C-alpha positions as a Python dict, from the first residue, in 0.01 Angstrom:
ca = {
    (1, 'M'): (0, 0, 0),
    (2, 'K'): (-182, 331, 17),
    (3, 'L'): (-50, 637, 198),
    (4, 'S'): (-265, 571, 505),
    (5, 'A'): (-138, 214, 531),
    (6, 'L'): (223, 330, 491),
    (7, 'A'): (172, 587, 767),
    (8, 'A'): (29, 322, 999),
    (9, 'A'): (308, 75, 926),
    (10, 'A'): (582, 336, 979),
    (11, 'G'): (418, 506, 1277),
    (12, 'I'): (442, 842, 1102),
    (13, 'S'): (164, 1084, 1011),
    (14, 'T'): (59, 1123, 649),
    (15, 'A'): (146, 1493, 676),
    (16, 'S'): (503, 1406, 774),
    (17, 'I'): (532, 1161, 485),
    (18, 'K'): (416, 1428, 241),
    (19, 'F'): (672, 1667, 392),
    (20, 'Y'): (954, 1414, 349),
    (21, 'I'): (853, 1360, -13),
    (22, 'H'): (847, 1735, -72),
    (23, 'E'): (1195, 1772, 84),
    (24, 'G'): (1335, 1491, -132),
    (25, 'L'): (1404, 1256, 161),
    (26, 'L'): (1149, 1004, 38),
    (27, 'P'): (1067, 908, -322),
    (28, 'A'): (714, 976, -438),
    (29, 'G'): (475, 686, -459),
    (30, 'R'): (393, 512, -785),
    (31, 'K'): (85, 662, -943),
    (32, 'K'): (-201, 415, -954),
    (33, 'N'): (-440, 666, -1103),
    (34, 'A'): (-491, 1041, -1115),
    (35, 'T'): (-566, 1065, -742),
    (36, 'T'): (-397, 765, -583),
    (37, 'A'): (-32, 663, -534),
    (38, 'V'): (93, 337, -393),
    (39, 'Y'): (396, 270, -177),
    (40, 'D'): (612, -32, -98),
    (41, 'D'): (894, -156, 126),
    (42, 'V'): (1137, 97, -23),
    (43, 'H'): (928, 375, 131),
    (44, 'L'): (877, 186, 456),
    (45, 'H'): (1250, 122, 507),
    (46, 'R'): (1331, 487, 437),
    (47, 'L'): (1066, 605, 683),
    (48, 'E'): (1194, 368, 952),
    (49, 'L'): (1540, 518, 907),
    (50, 'I'): (1412, 876, 913),
    (51, 'R'): (1197, 816, 1219),
    (52, 'W'): (1483, 661, 1415),
    (53, 'L'): (1721, 945, 1328),
    (54, 'R'): (1463, 1205, 1427),
    (55, 'D'): (1340, 1034, 1746),
    (56, 'E'): (1669, 904, 1884),
    (57, 'L'): (1931, 1148, 1756),
    (58, 'S'): (1727, 1459, 1670),
    (59, 'T'): (1908, 1460, 1337),
    (60, 'P'): (1838, 1775, 1132),
    (61, 'I'): (1647, 1733, 808),
    (62, 'S'): (1947, 1870, 615),
    (63, 'D'): (2172, 1594, 754),
    (64, 'I'): (1915, 1326, 675),
    (65, 'A'): (1902, 1463, 321),
    (66, 'D'): (2281, 1420, 297),
    (67, 'L'): (2247, 1059, 409),
    (68, 'T'): (1964, 977, 170),
    (69, 'R'): (2172, 1119, -117),
    (70, 'A'): (2456, 888, -13),
    (71, 'I'): (2215, 594, -1),
    (72, 'G'): (2106, 673, -356),
    (73, 'D'): (2464, 712, -480),
    (74, 'E'): (2538, 370, -626),
    (75, 'S'): (2903, 468, -678),
    (76, 'L'): (2946, 436, -302),
    (77, 'S'): (3015, 80, -195),
    (78, 'T'): (2830, -67, 100),
    (79, 'I'): (3140, -43, 319),
    (80, 'E'): (3181, 326, 232),
    (81, 'L'): (2813, 387, 306),
    (82, 'M'): (2859, 214, 641),
    (83, 'G'): (3149, 449, 716),
    (84, 'I'): (2923, 748, 655),
    (85, 'C'): (2664, 590, 885),
    (86, 'Q'): (2928, 548, 1156),
    (87, 'E'): (2997, 919, 1134),
    (88, 'F'): (2626, 993, 1170),
    (89, 'A'): (2615, 781, 1484),
    (90, 'L'): (2921, 952, 1632),
    (91, 'R'): (2781, 1294, 1549),
    (92, 'G'): (2436, 1217, 1685),
    (93, 'N'): (2466, 1097, 2043),
    (94, 'S'): (2808, 969, 2137),
    (95, 'G'): (2930, 1229, 2382),
    (96, 'L'): (3186, 1351, 2129),
    (97, 'P'): (3208, 1727, 2069),
    (98, 'A'): (3146, 1855, 1720),
    (99, 'S'): (3510, 1960, 1699),
    (100, 'A'): (3612, 1593, 1714),
    (101, 'L'): (3423, 1514, 1395),
    (102, 'R'): (3446, 1600, 1027),
    (103, 'A'): (3336, 1956, 960),
    (104, 'P'): (2983, 1974, 813),
    (105, 'G'): (2992, 2015, 439),
    (106, 'S'): (3340, 1869, 395),
    (107, 'P'): (3382, 1557, 180),
    (108, 'P'): (3312, 1228, 359),
    (109, 'F'): (3589, 985, 439),
    (110, 'T'): (3668, 737, 165),
    (111, 'L'): (3861, 415, 161),
    (112, 'R'): (4220, 421, 50),
    (113, 'S'): (4257, 209, -261),
    (114, 'G'): (4609, 90, -192),
    (115, 'T'): (4710, 197, -542),
    (116, 'G'): (4904, 505, -441),
    (117, 'T'): (4604, 734, -401),
    (118, 'E'): (4680, 986, -131),
    (119, 'A'): (4460, 980, 179),
    (120, 'A'): (4279, 1293, 288),
    (121, 'P'): (4494, 1515, 514),
    (122, 'R'): (4449, 1460, 886),
    (123, 'S'): (4384, 1770, 1092),
    (124, 'P'): (4502, 1670, 1443),
    (125, 'S'): (4868, 1732, 1519),
    (126, 'D'): (5117, 1470, 1410),
    (127, 'R'): (5175, 1361, 1769),
    (128, 'F'): (4820, 1241, 1831),
    (129, 'D'): (4776, 1106, 1482),
    (130, 'G'): (5099, 913, 1540),
    (131, 'I'): (4966, 771, 1868),
    (132, 'V'): (4664, 631, 1685),
    (133, 'S'): (4883, 488, 1408),
    (134, 'E'): (5118, 318, 1654),
    (135, 'A'): (4829, 181, 1858),
    (136, 'L'): (4668, 34, 1547),
    (137, 'D'): (5002, -117, 1446),
    (138, 'R'): (5046, -282, 1786),
    (139, 'L'): (4692, -417, 1772),
    (140, 'G'): (4735, -544, 1418),
    (141, 'W'): (4431, -346, 1309),
    (142, 'P'): (4402, -170, 969),
    (143, 'D'): (4506, 195, 967),
    (144, 'E'): (4239, 333, 735),
    (145, 'E'): (4074, 673, 713),
    (146, 'S'): (3743, 674, 900),
    (147, 'A'): (3527, 895, 1118),
    (148, 'A'): (3626, 686, 1420),
    (149, 'R'): (4000, 714, 1355),
    (150, 'S'): (3986, 1089, 1304),
    (151, 'A'): (3765, 1135, 1611),
    (152, 'L'): (4005, 940, 1833),
    (153, 'A'): (4305, 1151, 1726),
    (154, 'R'): (4111, 1469, 1794),
    (155, 'V'): (3985, 1347, 2130),
    (156, 'L'): (4337, 1248, 2239),
    (157, 'E'): (4445, 1604, 2165),
    (158, 'M'): (4158, 1737, 2380),
    (159, 'V'): (4233, 1495, 2664),
    (160, 'D'): (4597, 1598, 2664),
    (161, 'A'): (4506, 1968, 2663),
    (162, 'A'): (4284, 1906, 2967),
    (163, 'G'): (4584, 1774, 3160),
    (164, 'Y'): (4519, 1400, 3145),
    (165, 'R'): (4781, 1145, 3042),
    (166, 'V'): (4770, 1030, 2683),
    (167, 'S'): (4983, 741, 2557),
    (168, 'V'): (4993, 463, 2303),
    (169, 'E'): (4967, 214, 2589),
    (170, 'S'): (4643, 364, 2721),
    (171, 'V'): (4485, 355, 2375),
    (172, 'V'): (4594, -5, 2320),
    (173, 'D'): (4465, -110, 2664),
    (174, 'Q'): (4126, 47, 2600),
    (175, 'C'): (4099, -105, 2255),
    (176, 'R'): (4186, -450, 2385),
    (177, 'A'): (3935, -415, 2669),
    (178, 'I'): (3652, -343, 2428),
    (179, 'A'): (3759, -571, 2143),
    (180, 'S'): (3577, -879, 2274),
    (181, 'T'): (3248, -694, 2316),
    (182, 'A'): (3289, -520, 1981),
    (183, 'G'): (3355, -854, 1814),
    (184, 'D'): (3032, -993, 1957),
    (185, 'N'): (2841, -689, 1832),
    (186, 'I'): (2960, -725, 1474),
    (187, 'R'): (2711, -905, 1255),
    (188, 'P'): (2750, -968, 884),
    (189, 'I'): (2509, -754, 686),
    (190, 'G'): (2341, -969, 428),
    (191, 'T'): (2291, -870, 68),
    (192, 'E'): (1916, -918, 116),
    (193, 'L'): (1899, -593, 312),
    (194, 'S'): (1824, -266, 139),
    (195, 'R'): (2074, 19, 173),
    (196, 'D'): (1828, 197, 403),
    (197, 'E'): (1812, -109, 627),
    (198, 'V'): (2192, -130, 633),
    (199, 'C'): (2213, 234, 741),
    (200, 'L'): (1956, 190, 1017),
    (201, 'R'): (2130, -118, 1156),
    (202, 'V'): (2472, 48, 1157),
    (203, 'I'): (2360, 378, 1311),
    (204, 'R'): (2131, 215, 1566),
    (205, 'G'): (2388, -45, 1668),
    (206, 'I'): (2671, 204, 1716),
    (207, 'T'): (2448, 446, 1905),
    (208, 'M'): (2314, 186, 2147),
    (209, 'H'): (2655, 37, 2219),
    (210, 'N'): (2808, 383, 2266),
    (211, 'R'): (2540, 463, 2521),
    (212, 'Q'): (2618, 142, 2706),
    (213, 'L'): (2990, 218, 2703),
    (214, 'I'): (2940, 568, 2844),
    (215, 'A'): (2719, 434, 3122),
    (216, 'T'): (2964, 151, 3197),
    (217, 'S'): (3254, 396, 3216),
    (218, 'A'): (3057, 613, 3459),
    (219, 'L'): (2979, 307, 3672),
    (220, 'A'): (3347, 205, 3682),
    (221, 'H'): (3458, 553, 3787),
    (222, 'A'): (3186, 580, 4050),
    (223, 'S'): (3254, 234, 4193),
    (224, 'L'): (3632, 283, 4213),
    (225, 'S'): (3579, 621, 4379),
    (226, 'M'): (3350, 462, 4641),
    (227, 'M'): (3604, 186, 4705),
    (228, 'A'): (3887, 438, 4744),
    (229, 'R'): (3678, 645, 4984),
    (230, 'A'): (3588, 338, 5189),
    (231, 'A'): (3953, 233, 5207),
    (232, 'A'): (4039, 580, 5337),
    (233, 'G'): (3782, 553, 5614),
    (234, 'G'): (3520, 762, 5440),
    (235, 'D'): (3727, 1081, 5458),
    (236, 'D'): (3647, 1281, 5145),
    (237, 'A'): (3968, 1476, 5187),
    (238, 'A'): (4166, 1154, 5149),
    (239, 'V'): (4063, 1133, 4784),
    (240, 'G'): (4122, 1499, 4708),
    (241, 'E'): (3767, 1630, 4735),
    (242, 'P'): (3727, 1980, 4884),
    (243, 'T'): (3562, 2010, 5225),
    (244, 'D'): (3427, 2309, 5412),
    (245, 'S'): (3610, 2424, 5725),
    (246, 'P'): (3408, 2433, 6050),
    (247, 'G'): (3209, 2751, 6083),
    (248, 'Q'): (3213, 2834, 5711),
}
């Protein structure tokens, strides 16, 4: 297809496409003649990924460039690429602070080979890292390096510092509560998909389900608060909320 047709199919301006090519995010089209280049599904899939990252997560061009380099790195297995995509989703719009994620510019998480290769050092304190390890052991889940595992250990440290209770039991309970829904959300990714399509499906799926989880958590907290207030006869003071004294 010509550039105009590619722009129409992707819903992106021709100027933006030229910019992405110039920045190395998108491969140049195949020259048909001295003045015309043609494009195919490879370009369309890449543009669909770029557009979603920009529209939904406001992902910086530099981060998208990192991802496209990973997509083009054939030494990365599909499962490793999916792990990088999970990190993009967590970084983009999950409610997690930047301090809970891998520092920009540091090497991405890789799978442990099981052949004695040492895993990358974990930055949270041993206590919170140990809570995650014990929770995974109780659940019978694999204890592998990942953006999600590291983020949970860091978040537990933050939750504890804020004065809230942190325990193995609470982590296990939350994991079990979400396991059924997570299992339903997992879909095998077929080999017929391009690596760009794989990335879009992983990042989009995680982002949408994270948004639902945050909203569901807010609903649960709001509903339980209303029920507690109603049981106390509607007295805000009964549930610890400050009230103004008469005349103030």
